[in-house]
CSV table of C-alpha atoms and ligand atoms in Angstrom, one decimal:
chain,number,residue,atom,x,y,z
A,1,MET,CA,6.6,17.2,-19.8
A,2,ILE,CA,7.9,14.5,-17.6
A,3,ASP,CA,8.7,11.3,-19.6
A,4,VAL,CA,7.3,7.5,-18.0
A,5,PRO,CA,9.5,5.0,-19.2
A,6,ASN,CA,9.0,1.3,-19.2
A,7,PRO,CA,11.2,-0.4,-16.7
A,8,VAL,CA,11.6,-3.4,-19.1
A,9,ASP,CA,13.6,-1.4,-21.6
A,10,GLY,CA,13.4,2.0,-20.9
A,11,SER,CA,11.3,3.3,-23.8
A,12,VAL,CA,9.0,6.0,-23.5
A,13,VAL,CA,5.3,5.1,-22.5
A,14,GLY,CA,4.2,8.3,-22.1
A,15,GLN,CA,4.4,11.6,-20.8
A,16,VAL,CA,2.7,13.8,-17.8
A,17,GLU,CA,2.5,17.6,-17.5
A,18,HIS,CA,5.3,18.9,-15.2
A,19,HIS,CA,2.9,21.3,-13.1
A,20,SER,CA,3.8,24.7,-12.3
A,21,GLU,CA,3.5,26.0,-9.1
A,22,PHE,CA,0.7,28.5,-10.3
A,23,GLU,CA,-1.1,25.4,-11.5
A,24,VAL,CA,-0.9,23.4,-8.5
A,25,ARG,CA,-2.3,26.3,-6.7
A,26,ALA,CA,-4.8,26.8,-9.0
A,27,ALA,CA,-5.7,22.8,-8.6
A,28,ILE,CA,-5.7,23.3,-4.6
A,29,ASP,CA,-8.1,26.1,-5.3
A,30,ARG,CA,-10.3,24.1,-7.2
A,31,THR,CA,-10.4,21.2,-4.8
A,32,CYS,CA,-11.2,23.5,-1.9
A,33,ALA,CA,-14.1,25.5,-3.8
A,34,ALA,CA,-15.7,22.0,-4.7
A,35,PHE,CA,-15.9,20.9,-1.3
A,36,PRO,CA,-19.2,22.7,0.0
A,37,ALA,CA,-21.3,21.3,-2.9
A,38,TRP,CA,-19.8,17.8,-2.8
A,39,SER,CA,-20.0,17.3,0.9
A,40,ARG,CA,-23.8,18.4,0.9
A,41,LEU,CA,-24.5,15.8,-2.0
A,42,LEU,CA,-26.8,13.0,-0.6
A,43,ALA,CA,-24.8,10.3,0.5
A,44,LYS,CA,-27.0,7.9,-2.0
A,45,GLN,CA,-26.0,10.4,-4.7
A,46,ARG,CA,-22.1,10.4,-3.8
A,47,SER,CA,-22.5,6.6,-3.8
A,48,ASP,CA,-24.2,6.4,-7.0
A,49,ILE,CA,-21.4,8.3,-9.2
A,50,LEU,CA,-18.6,5.9,-7.3
A,51,ARG,CA,-20.6,3.0,-8.8
A,52,LYS,CA,-20.5,4.3,-12.1
A,53,TRP,CA,-16.9,5.1,-12.0
A,54,PHE,CA,-16.8,1.6,-10.6
A,55,ASP,CA,-18.8,0.2,-14.0
A,56,LEU,CA,-16.9,2.4,-16.3
A,57,VAL,CA,-13.1,1.1,-15.1
A,58,SER,CA,-14.3,-2.5,-15.0
A,59,ALA,CA,-15.4,-2.4,-18.7
A,60,ASP,CA,-12.0,-1.5,-19.4
A,61,LYS,CA,-9.5,-3.6,-17.2
A,62,ARG,CA,-7.6,-5.0,-19.9
A,63,ALA,CA,-6.7,-1.6,-21.1
A,64,PHE,CA,-5.5,-0.4,-17.5
A,65,ALA,CA,-3.8,-3.6,-16.8
A,66,GLU,CA,-1.5,-3.2,-20.0
A,67,LEU,CA,-0.9,0.3,-19.4
A,68,MET,CA,-0.1,-0.8,-15.9
A,69,CYS,CA,2.3,-3.2,-17.1
A,70,ARG,CA,4.3,-1.0,-19.2
A,71,GLU,CA,4.7,1.7,-16.7
A,72,ASN,CA,5.5,-0.2,-13.7
A,73,GLY,CA,6.9,-3.4,-15.0
A,74,LYS,CA,4.4,-5.8,-13.1
A,75,CYS,CA,3.1,-8.6,-15.0
A,76,LEU,CA,-0.7,-8.9,-16.6
A,77,THR,CA,-1.8,-11.3,-14.0
A,78,GLU,CA,-0.8,-9.2,-11.4
A,79,ALA,CA,-2.1,-6.0,-13.1
A,80,LEU,CA,-5.3,-8.0,-13.1
A,81,GLY,CA,-5.3,-8.7,-9.8
A,82,GLU,CA,-4.7,-5.2,-8.4
A,83,ILE,CA,-7.3,-3.7,-10.3
A,84,GLU,CA,-9.7,-6.5,-8.8
A,85,TYR,CA,-8.3,-5.5,-5.3
A,86,GLY,CA,-8.3,-1.7,-6.4
A,87,LEU,CA,-11.9,-1.6,-7.8
A,88,GLY,CA,-13.0,-3.5,-4.6
A,89,PHE,CA,-12.7,-0.2,-2.6
A,90,VAL,CA,-14.5,1.6,-5.0
A,91,GLU,CA,-17.3,-0.8,-4.7
A,92,TRP,CA,-17.0,-0.7,-0.9
A,93,TYR,CA,-17.1,2.5,-0.4
A,94,ALA,CA,-19.7,3.0,-2.8
A,95,GLU,CA,-22.0,1.5,-0.3
A,96,GLU,CA,-20.2,2.7,2.9
A,97,ALA,CA,-20.8,6.2,2.2
A,98,LYS,CA,-24.7,5.6,3.2
A,99,ARG,CA,-23.5,3.9,6.5
A,100,VAL,CA,-21.5,6.8,8.0
A,101,TYR,CA,-23.6,7.0,11.3
A,102,GLY,CA,-23.8,9.0,14.0
A,103,ASP,CA,-25.2,8.4,17.8
A,104,THR,CA,-27.7,9.6,20.3
A,105,ILE,CA,-26.2,9.6,23.7
A,106,PRO,CA,-28.4,9.3,26.7
A,107,THR,CA,-28.8,12.8,27.9
A,108,HIS,CA,-26.6,13.9,31.1
A,109,ALA,CA,-29.4,17.3,31.6
A,110,GLN,CA,-32.9,17.1,32.0
A,111,GLY,CA,-34.6,18.9,28.9
A,112,ALA,CA,-31.7,18.2,26.6
A,113,ALA,CA,-30.6,16.0,23.6
A,114,VAL,CA,-27.1,14.6,22.9
A,115,ILE,CA,-26.2,14.1,19.2
A,116,VAL,CA,-23.4,12.8,17.8
A,117,THR,CA,-22.8,13.5,13.9
A,118,LYS,CA,-19.9,12.4,11.6
A,119,GLU,CA,-18.8,15.2,9.2
A,120,PRO,CA,-16.3,15.2,6.3
A,121,VAL,CA,-13.1,16.6,7.2
A,122,GLY,CA,-13.0,18.9,4.6
A,123,PRO,CA,-10.6,19.2,1.1
A,124,VAL,CA,-8.2,16.5,1.6
A,125,ALA,CA,-4.8,15.8,-0.4
A,126,SER,CA,-2.9,12.7,-1.3
A,127,ILE,CA,0.5,11.5,-2.3
A,128,THR,CA,1.0,8.0,-3.3
A,129,PRO,CA,3.8,5.6,-4.4
A,130,TRP,CA,4.6,3.7,-8.0
A,131,ASN,CA,4.3,0.2,-6.8
A,132,PHE,CA,0.1,-0.1,-6.8
A,133,PRO,CA,-0.4,2.4,-9.5
A,134,PHE,CA,-4.0,1.5,-9.7
A,135,MET,CA,-4.9,0.7,-6.0
A,136,MET,CA,-3.3,3.1,-4.3
A,137,ILE,CA,-5.4,5.9,-6.2
A,138,THR,CA,-8.8,4.2,-5.8
A,139,ARG,CA,-8.3,3.3,-2.3
A,140,LYS,CA,-7.6,6.9,-1.3
A,141,VAL,CA,-10.3,8.6,-3.7
A,142,ALA,CA,-13.0,6.4,-2.9
A,143,THR,CA,-12.8,6.6,0.8
A,144,ALA,CA,-12.6,10.5,0.3
A,145,LEU,CA,-15.3,10.9,-2.0
A,146,ALA,CA,-17.6,8.6,0.0
A,147,ALA,CA,-17.2,10.6,3.3
A,148,GLY,CA,-18.1,13.6,1.3
A,149,CYS,CA,-14.6,15.3,1.1
A,150,THR,CA,-13.0,16.5,-2.3
A,151,ILE,CA,-9.3,15.1,-2.8
A,152,ILE,CA,-6.3,16.3,-5.0
A,153,ILE,CA,-3.5,13.5,-5.7
A,154,LYS,CA,0.2,13.7,-6.5
A,155,PRO,CA,0.8,10.5,-8.1
A,156,ALA,CA,4.3,8.7,-8.0
A,157,GLU,CA,6.5,10.2,-10.9
A,158,GLU,CA,7.0,6.6,-12.1
A,159,THR,CA,3.3,5.5,-12.6
A,160,PRO,CA,1.2,8.7,-13.4
A,161,LEU,CA,-0.4,7.3,-16.4
A,162,THR,CA,-2.6,4.9,-14.7
A,163,ALA,CA,-3.6,7.6,-12.2
A,164,TYR,CA,-4.6,9.8,-14.9
A,165,LYS,CA,-6.2,6.9,-16.9
A,166,LEU,CA,-8.5,6.8,-13.5
A,167,LEU,CA,-9.1,10.4,-13.4
A,168,GLU,CA,-10.5,10.7,-17.0
A,169,TYR,CA,-12.9,7.9,-16.4
A,170,ALA,CA,-13.6,9.7,-13.1
A,171,ARG,CA,-14.8,12.7,-15.3
A,172,ARG,CA,-16.6,10.4,-17.6
A,173,ALA,CA,-18.8,8.8,-14.2
A,174,GLY,CA,-19.6,12.3,-13.2
A,175,ILE,CA,-16.9,13.1,-10.5
A,176,PRO,CA,-16.7,16.8,-11.4
A,177,GLU,CA,-13.6,18.9,-11.7
A,178,GLY,CA,-12.2,19.9,-8.1
A,179,VAL,CA,-13.6,16.7,-6.5
A,180,PHE,CA,-11.1,14.8,-7.8
A,181,GLU,CA,-8.0,16.9,-8.7
A,182,MET,CA,-4.5,15.4,-10.2
A,183,VAL,CA,-1.1,17.0,-10.1
A,184,THR,CA,2.2,15.9,-11.3
A,185,GLY,CA,5.7,17.7,-11.2
A,186,ASP,CA,8.4,18.6,-8.3
A,187,PRO,CA,7.4,16.5,-5.5
A,188,VAL,CA,9.1,18.7,-2.8
A,189,LEU,CA,6.9,21.7,-4.1
A,190,ILE,CA,3.9,20.1,-4.5
A,191,GLY,CA,4.6,18.6,-0.9
A,192,LYS,CA,4.9,22.1,0.7
A,193,LEU,CA,2.1,23.7,-0.9
A,194,ILE,CA,-0.5,21.2,0.0
A,195,THR,CA,1.1,20.7,3.6
A,196,SER,CA,1.0,24.5,4.3
A,197,ASP,CA,-2.4,25.3,3.2
A,198,ALA,CA,-4.6,25.5,5.9
A,199,ARG,CA,-7.5,24.9,3.7
A,200,ILE,CA,-6.4,21.2,3.3
A,201,LYS,CA,-7.7,19.5,6.3
A,202,LYS,CA,-5.8,15.9,5.9
A,203,ILE,CA,-3.1,14.3,4.3
A,204,SER,CA,-3.4,10.3,3.2
A,205,PHE,CA,0.3,9.5,2.3
A,206,THR,CA,1.9,6.4,1.3
A,207,GLY,CA,5.2,5.8,0.6
A,208,SER,CA,8.6,5.7,2.5
A,209,THR,CA,8.8,6.3,6.6
A,210,VAL,CA,11.7,9.4,5.7
A,211,VAL,CA,9.2,11.3,3.4
A,212,GLY,CA,6.2,10.5,5.8
A,213,LYS,CA,8.0,12.1,8.5
A,214,LEU,CA,9.0,15.0,6.5
A,215,LEU,CA,5.4,15.6,5.4
A,216,ALA,CA,4.2,15.2,9.3
A,217,ARG,CA,6.6,17.9,10.1
A,218,GLN,CA,5.6,20.2,7.3
A,219,SER,CA,1.9,19.9,8.4
A,220,SER,CA,2.4,20.6,12.0
A,221,ASP,CA,1.9,24.4,11.7
A,222,THR,CA,-1.8,23.8,9.7
A,223,LEU,CA,-2.4,20.7,12.0
A,224,LYS,CA,-3.7,18.2,9.5
A,225,LYS,CA,-5.6,15.2,10.2
A,226,MET,CA,-2.9,12.3,8.7
A,227,THR,CA,-3.2,9.0,7.6
A,228,MET,CA,0.3,7.4,7.1
A,229,GLU,CA,1.0,4.3,5.1
A,230,LEU,CA,5.1,3.9,5.4
A,231,GLY,CA,7.7,1.5,5.3
A,232,GLY,CA,7.8,-2.2,6.3
A,233,ASN,CA,9.9,-4.9,7.4
A,234,ALA,CA,7.9,-8.1,7.3
A,235,PRO,CA,8.5,-11.3,9.3
A,236,PHE,CA,7.6,-14.3,7.9
A,237,ILE,CA,7.5,-17.0,10.4
A,238,VAL,CA,7.4,-20.9,9.6
A,239,PHE,CA,6.9,-23.3,12.6
A,240,ASP,CA,7.8,-27.1,12.3
A,241,ASP,CA,4.2,-27.6,13.3
A,242,SER,CA,3.0,-26.1,10.1
A,243,ASP,CA,1.8,-27.4,6.9
A,244,ILE,CA,5.3,-27.0,5.0
A,245,GLU,CA,4.2,-27.0,1.4
A,246,GLN,CA,1.8,-24.5,2.2
A,247,ALA,CA,4.1,-22.1,3.9
A,248,ALA,CA,6.0,-22.3,0.9
A,249,LYS,CA,3.7,-21.8,-1.4
A,250,GLY,CA,2.4,-18.7,0.7
A,251,LEU,CA,6.0,-17.4,0.9
A,252,VAL,CA,6.9,-17.6,-2.7
A,253,ALA,CA,3.4,-15.9,-4.0
A,254,ALA,CA,3.7,-13.0,-1.0
A,255,LYS,CA,7.5,-12.5,-1.7
A,256,LEU,CA,7.6,-12.7,-5.4
A,257,ARG,CA,4.7,-10.5,-6.2
A,258,ASN,CA,5.6,-6.8,-7.7
A,259,SER,CA,9.0,-8.4,-7.8
A,260,GLY,CA,9.3,-8.1,-4.0
A,261,GLN,CA,8.4,-4.5,-4.4
A,262,VAL,CA,5.5,-4.2,-1.8
A,263,CYS,CA,5.5,-2.7,1.7
A,264,ILE,CA,4.2,-6.4,3.0
A,265,SER,CA,6.5,-8.4,1.4
A,266,PRO,CA,8.3,-10.8,3.7
A,267,ASN,CA,11.4,-9.3,4.3
A,268,ARG,CA,13.1,-11.6,7.1
A,269,VAL,CA,12.2,-15.5,6.9
A,270,TYR,CA,12.3,-17.2,10.1
A,271,VAL,CA,12.6,-21.0,9.9
A,272,GLN,CA,12.6,-23.4,12.8
A,273,SER,CA,15.9,-25.7,12.8
A,274,SER,CA,14.1,-29.0,12.2
A,275,ILE,CA,12.6,-28.0,9.1
A,276,HIS,CA,14.8,-25.5,8.0
A,277,ASP,CA,16.8,-27.4,4.7
A,278,ARG,CA,13.3,-29.3,3.6
A,279,PHE,CA,11.6,-25.6,3.5
A,280,VAL,CA,14.1,-23.9,2.0
A,281,GLN,CA,14.6,-26.7,-0.9
A,282,ARG,CA,10.6,-26.5,-1.5
A,283,VAL,CA,11.0,-22.8,-1.8
A,284,LYS,CA,14.0,-23.2,-4.1
A,285,GLU,CA,12.4,-25.5,-6.4
A,286,LEU,CA,8.8,-23.4,-6.2
A,287,VAL,CA,11.1,-20.1,-7.1
A,288,GLU,CA,12.8,-22.0,-10.3
A,289,GLU,CA,9.6,-22.8,-11.7
A,290,ILE,CA,8.8,-19.1,-12.5
A,291,PRO,CA,10.0,-17.3,-15.2
A,292,VAL,CA,11.7,-13.4,-15.3
A,293,ASP,CA,10.5,-12.2,-18.0
A,294,GLN,CA,8.7,-8.7,-19.3
A,295,GLY,CA,4.9,-8.9,-18.0
A,296,LEU,CA,3.0,-8.6,-21.3
A,297,GLN,CA,2.1,-12.0,-21.7
A,298,GLU,CA,-0.7,-14.5,-20.0
A,299,ARG,CA,1.6,-16.2,-17.1
A,300,PHE,CA,2.9,-15.0,-14.1
A,301,VAL,CA,6.4,-13.9,-14.4
A,302,VAL,CA,9.0,-11.8,-12.3
A,303,GLY,CA,9.4,-8.5,-13.7
A,304,PRO,CA,12.4,-5.7,-13.6
A,305,LEU,CA,12.6,-3.5,-10.5
A,306,ILE,CA,11.4,-0.2,-10.9
A,307,ASN,CA,14.5,1.9,-11.5
A,308,ALA,CA,18.6,1.8,-11.7
A,309,LYS,CA,18.5,3.1,-7.8
A,310,ALA,CA,16.2,0.1,-6.8
A,311,VAL,CA,18.9,-2.4,-8.4
A,312,SER,CA,21.6,-0.7,-6.3
A,313,LYS,CA,20.1,-1.2,-3.0
A,314,VAL,CA,19.0,-4.9,-3.8
A,315,THR,CA,22.4,-5.5,-5.1
A,316,GLU,CA,24.0,-3.8,-2.2
A,317,LEU,CA,22.0,-5.7,0.8
A,318,VAL,CA,22.9,-8.8,-1.0
A,319,ASP,CA,26.5,-8.4,-1.6
A,320,ASP,CA,27.0,-7.4,2.2
A,321,ALA,CA,24.9,-10.3,3.6
A,322,ARG,CA,27.5,-12.7,1.3
A,323,ALA,CA,30.4,-10.7,2.5
A,324,ASN,CA,29.1,-11.5,6.1
A,325,GLY,CA,28.7,-15.0,5.8
A,326,ALA,CA,25.2,-15.6,4.3
A,327,ASN,CA,25.1,-18.4,1.9
A,328,VAL,CA,23.6,-17.9,-1.8
A,329,VAL,CA,21.4,-20.6,-2.3
A,330,LEU,CA,19.9,-19.2,-5.4
A,331,GLY,CA,20.4,-16.1,-7.7
A,332,GLY,CA,22.8,-13.5,-5.8
A,333,HIS,CA,23.0,-11.3,-8.9
A,334,LEU,CA,21.6,-9.4,-11.8
A,335,HIS,CA,19.6,-11.6,-14.2
A,336,ALA,CA,20.6,-12.6,-17.3
A,337,LYS,CA,18.1,-10.2,-19.1
A,338,GLY,CA,19.9,-7.4,-18.2
A,339,GLY,CA,18.7,-4.1,-17.6
A,340,LEU,CA,16.6,-3.8,-14.4
A,341,PHE,CA,16.1,-7.5,-14.0
A,342,TYR,CA,17.3,-9.0,-10.8
A,343,ALA,CA,17.4,-12.9,-10.1
A,344,PRO,CA,15.6,-14.2,-7.8
A,345,THR,CA,17.5,-15.0,-4.9
A,346,ILE,CA,17.6,-17.1,-1.7
A,347,LEU,CA,20.2,-16.5,0.9
A,348,THR,CA,20.6,-18.9,4.3
A,349,GLU,CA,22.8,-18.5,7.6
A,350,VAL,CA,21.6,-14.7,7.3
A,351,THR,CA,22.0,-13.4,10.8
A,352,ASP,CA,20.4,-10.5,12.7
A,353,ALA,CA,23.4,-8.6,12.3
A,354,MET,CA,23.4,-7.8,8.6
A,355,GLN,CA,22.3,-4.8,6.9
A,356,ILE,CA,19.5,-6.5,5.3
A,357,GLN,CA,17.7,-7.2,8.8
A,358,SER,CA,17.1,-4.1,9.3
A,359,THR,CA,16.3,-2.8,5.7
A,360,GLU,CA,13.3,-2.9,3.5
A,361,ILE,CA,14.9,-4.9,0.8
A,362,PHE,CA,12.1,-3.9,-2.2
A,363,GLY,CA,13.5,-6.7,-4.6
A,364,PRO,CA,13.0,-10.6,-4.8
A,365,VAL,CA,15.6,-11.6,-2.3
A,366,PHE,CA,14.4,-14.3,0.6
A,367,PRO,CA,17.0,-14.0,3.8
A,368,VAL,CA,16.2,-17.0,5.6
A,369,TYR,CA,17.4,-17.0,9.2
A,370,ARG,CA,16.9,-20.2,11.7
A,371,PHE,CA,15.4,-19.9,15.2
A,372,GLU,CA,14.8,-22.6,17.7
A,373,THR,CA,11.9,-21.1,20.1
A,374,GLU,CA,8.8,-19.4,19.7
A,375,MET,CA,9.6,-17.0,22.6
A,376,GLU,CA,13.0,-16.3,20.6
A,377,VAL,CA,11.5,-15.6,17.3
A,378,ILE,CA,8.6,-13.1,18.5
A,379,ALA,CA,11.2,-11.2,20.3
A,380,ARG,CA,13.5,-11.2,17.0
A,381,ALA,CA,10.4,-10.6,14.6
A,382,ASN,CA,9.6,-7.7,17.0
A,383,ASP,CA,13.4,-6.4,16.6
A,384,THR,CA,12.4,-4.1,14.0
A,385,GLU,CA,11.5,-0.2,13.9
A,386,TYR,CA,8.9,-0.9,11.7
A,387,GLY,CA,5.3,-2.6,12.6
A,388,LEU,CA,3.3,-3.2,9.4
A,389,VAL,CA,2.5,-6.7,9.0
A,390,ALA,CA,3.8,-10.2,10.3
A,391,TYR,CA,3.0,-13.9,8.6
A,392,ALA,CA,3.3,-16.8,10.7
A,393,TYR,CA,2.3,-20.6,9.9
A,394,THR,CA,1.2,-23.1,12.7
A,395,ARG,CA,-1.3,-25.6,13.5
A,396,ASP,CA,-1.0,-25.0,17.1
A,397,LEU,CA,-4.1,-22.9,18.1
A,398,GLY,CA,-2.5,-21.6,21.3
A,399,ARG,CA,0.4,-20.5,19.6
A,400,ALA,CA,-1.4,-18.6,16.9
A,401,PHE,CA,-3.1,-16.5,19.6
A,402,ARG,CA,0.1,-15.6,21.2
A,403,LEU,CA,1.5,-14.7,18.2
A,404,SER,CA,-1.5,-12.4,17.3
A,405,ARG,CA,-1.1,-11.0,20.9
A,406,ASN,CA,2.7,-10.4,21.1
A,407,ILE,CA,3.9,-9.5,17.5
A,408,GLU,CA,4.1,-5.6,17.2
A,409,SER,CA,2.4,-4.7,13.9
A,410,GLY,CA,-0.9,-3.7,12.5
A,411,MET,CA,-1.5,-6.7,10.8
A,412,VAL,CA,-0.9,-10.6,11.6
A,413,ILE,CA,-1.6,-13.1,9.0
A,414,LEU,CA,-1.8,-16.5,10.2
A,415,ASN,CA,-1.5,-19.5,7.6
A,416,SER,CA,-1.8,-17.4,4.6
A,417,GLY,CA,0.5,-14.9,2.4
A,418,SER,CA,-2.2,-12.7,1.3
A,419,VAL,CA,-3.1,-9.8,3.3
A,420,GLY,CA,-5.3,-7.2,1.4
A,421,THR,CA,-8.9,-6.6,0.6
A,422,ALA,CA,-11.2,-3.7,0.5
A,423,SER,CA,-13.3,-4.9,4.0
A,424,VAL,CA,-10.4,-5.1,6.3
A,425,PRO,CA,-8.3,-2.6,8.0
A,426,PHE,CA,-4.9,-2.1,6.2
A,427,GLY,CA,-2.1,-0.2,8.1
A,428,GLY,CA,0.7,-0.1,10.4
A,429,VAL,CA,2.5,0.6,14.0
A,430,LYS,CA,5.6,1.8,15.0
A,431,GLN,CA,7.5,3.5,12.0
A,432,SER,CA,5.1,2.0,9.5
A,433,GLY,CA,2.7,4.8,10.3
A,434,TYR,CA,-0.5,5.3,11.6
A,435,GLY,CA,-4.3,5.3,10.7
A,436,ARG,CA,-6.2,2.5,8.3
A,437,GLU,CA,-7.3,1.9,4.9
A,438,GLY,CA,-10.1,-0.1,3.9
A,439,SER,CA,-13.2,-1.5,5.9
A,440,TYR,CA,-15.1,0.8,8.1
A,441,TYR,CA,-12.3,2.1,9.8
A,442,GLY,CA,-10.8,3.3,7.1
A,443,ILE,CA,-14.0,6.0,6.3
A,444,GLU,CA,-13.4,7.2,9.9
A,445,GLU,CA,-10.0,8.8,8.7
A,446,TYR,CA,-11.9,11.4,6.6
A,447,VAL,CA,-14.5,12.4,9.3
A,448,GLN,CA,-14.7,14.5,12.3
A,449,VAL,CA,-17.0,13.7,15.2
A,450,LYS,CA,-19.1,16.7,16.0
A,451,TYR,CA,-21.0,16.6,19.4
A,452,THR,CA,-24.4,18.7,19.9
A,453,LEU,CA,-26.3,19.3,22.8
A,454,MET,CA,-29.7,20.4,22.4
A,455,ALA,CA,-31.0,21.8,25.5
A,456,GLY,CA,-34.2,23.5,26.6
A,457,LEU,CA,-36.3,21.3,24.9
A,458,ASP,CA,-39.0,20.9,27.8
B,1,LIG,P1,8.9,7.7,-1.6
B,1,LIG,O1,10.4,8.0,-2.0
B,1,LIG,O2,8.3,8.0,-0.4
B,1,LIG,O3,7.9,8.2,-2.7
B,1,LIG,C1,6.5,8.2,-2.2
B,1,LIG,C2,5.7,9.4,-3.1
B,1,LIG,O4,6.3,10.6,-2.4
B,1,LIG,C3,5.8,9.6,-4.4
B,1,LIG,O5,4.9,10.1,-5.2
B,1,LIG,C4,7.2,10.8,-4.2
B,1,LIG,O6,7.2,11.7,-5.6
B,1,LIG,C5,6.5,11.6,-3.2
B,1,LIG,N1,8.0,12.3,-2.2
B,1,LIG,C6,8.9,12.0,-2.6
B,1,LIG,N2,9.7,13.0,-1.9
B,1,LIG,C7,8.9,13.9,-1.5
B,1,LIG,C8,8.5,15.1,-0.7
B,1,LIG,N3,10.1,15.7,-0.4
B,1,LIG,N4,7.6,15.6,-0.7
B,1,LIG,C9,6.4,15.7,-0.9
B,1,LIG,N5,6.4,14.2,-1.6
B,1,LIG,C10,7.5,13.4,-1.8
B,1,LIG,O7,8.4,6.1,-1.8
B,1,LIG,P2,8.7,5.3,-3.2
B,1,LIG,O8,9.9,4.9,-3.2
B,1,LIG,O9,8.0,5.9,-4.0
B,1,LIG,O10,7.6,3.8,-2.4
B,1,LIG,C11,8.3,2.9,-1.6
B,1,LIG,C12,8.1,3.2,-0.2
B,1,LIG,O11,6.9,3.2,0.0
B,1,LIG,C13,8.6,2.1,0.3
B,1,LIG,O12,8.8,2.4,1.8
B,1,LIG,C14,7.1,1.0,0.6
B,1,LIG,O13,7.1,0.3,1.9
B,1,LIG,C15,6.5,2.4,0.9
B,1,LIG,N6,4.8,1.8,0.8
B,1,LIG,C16,4.2,1.6,2.0
B,1,LIG,C17,2.9,1.1,1.7
B,1,LIG,C18,1.8,0.8,2.9
B,1,LIG,O14,0.6,0.8,2.6
B,1,LIG,N7,2.3,1.0,4.2
B,1,LIG,C19,2.1,0.7,0.3
B,1,LIG,C20,3.0,0.8,-0.7
B,1,LIG,C21,4.3,1.2,-0.4
B,1,LIG,P3,8.3,11.4,-6.9
B,1,LIG,O15,7.4,9.9,-7.4
B,1,LIG,O16,7.5,12.2,-7.6
B,1,LIG,O17,9.2,11.4,-6.6
């Protein structure tokens, strides 16, 4: 068995099985065996089952939220928000299942018809991270099942309990064994077994760029379709023509979500020189109003980091910035609560030469950089190997268009700190990956296009 600790105090929240190679192979076999029957169900039948899953989980949101707080450390408010977000995918894809339309193309030959259909790619596998224990599962499972694929999931070792609870509710909703399977255990072994199995036609991975590349390499022999939702290094740009109050609020909400442990968390805050001090002061006031505490309570709090490795990484990045001349405006150390709590930290006079500029922080740290011109900040925003999301605040319409066009990232968010919902295409470019999740683009990742020529009709 694998113990699942509470990041707040290390107490054991629950246990999951450490599946053996034999058990993982058997689960893959079940996923593959279930595909023909599931893919042949009417779209409406798959839709109804997904809707049932949505209804059952919706009736028990509080239980899911409390479990998520305990295994992940995020606060109840955030956990409930994640559940709304995650259930949105089940609802959306229950509907979208019925709209996987094909095409007819004007024929190129007399007495012939050209038909294009979309078919499920086959059995798929997914590996997910710990930072969104609920939404990561629903986003992948709902899309796969809607398209007619069966799916096997390996959730993160830190947060498998929410994933198994979702599986339990899926069974109750009528999603049979094989159609949705789950395995836990040695990630390296599970990764090898699913990537090397030619019957698995697609991998949807969310996690670090390093592991994503490894899985892509391992999958090359079996040539799988892949979706890669990887790391980020999001710029958050504040121009002097923006609504400073809204920009400060948008930044604090986006940054402190999940204690900064989010792939789309603002990682580099660029503030135009003329408003720099005023903006930093307002951000500081807003951050100081938010308590740092364990999350099982009815208010927004900044929780602990996920594990000791995460705390070391944040500490190292902040110490490096300080040693190289950054000014610590707030925090800069472990929080007095001890354990895995890190104090929300604001750094100014950060430069592009510091380690923190090129590294995904994954903690409650705001590194603030000064900039002068639009051209300069666009170049600096693009000066990263990642390209997941970029945020900018401006009231200049022309500038907003130029930012949308010139920033190299899968998502550009203007005048808001909020990115995700089920109806938009989420995903990155460059080392942040490829493929999209959510919206009608998301289901395209789980289907293949078939062209049929019907000749001799006259
Ligand atoms: P990670 O170390 O890559 O782990 C993610 C998943 O991969 C976990 O289930 C992990 O299993 C598994 N894994 C690790 N090594 C493996 C291997 N050799 N073969 C197969 N599977 C393996 O990432 P993380 O630290 O959990 O998550 C943080 C990262 O995810 C950040 O870079 C973040 O930006 C990224 N992320 C991206 C998105 C997005 O949508 N773009 C969303 C959220 C997070 P174990 O847990 O058992 O080790």
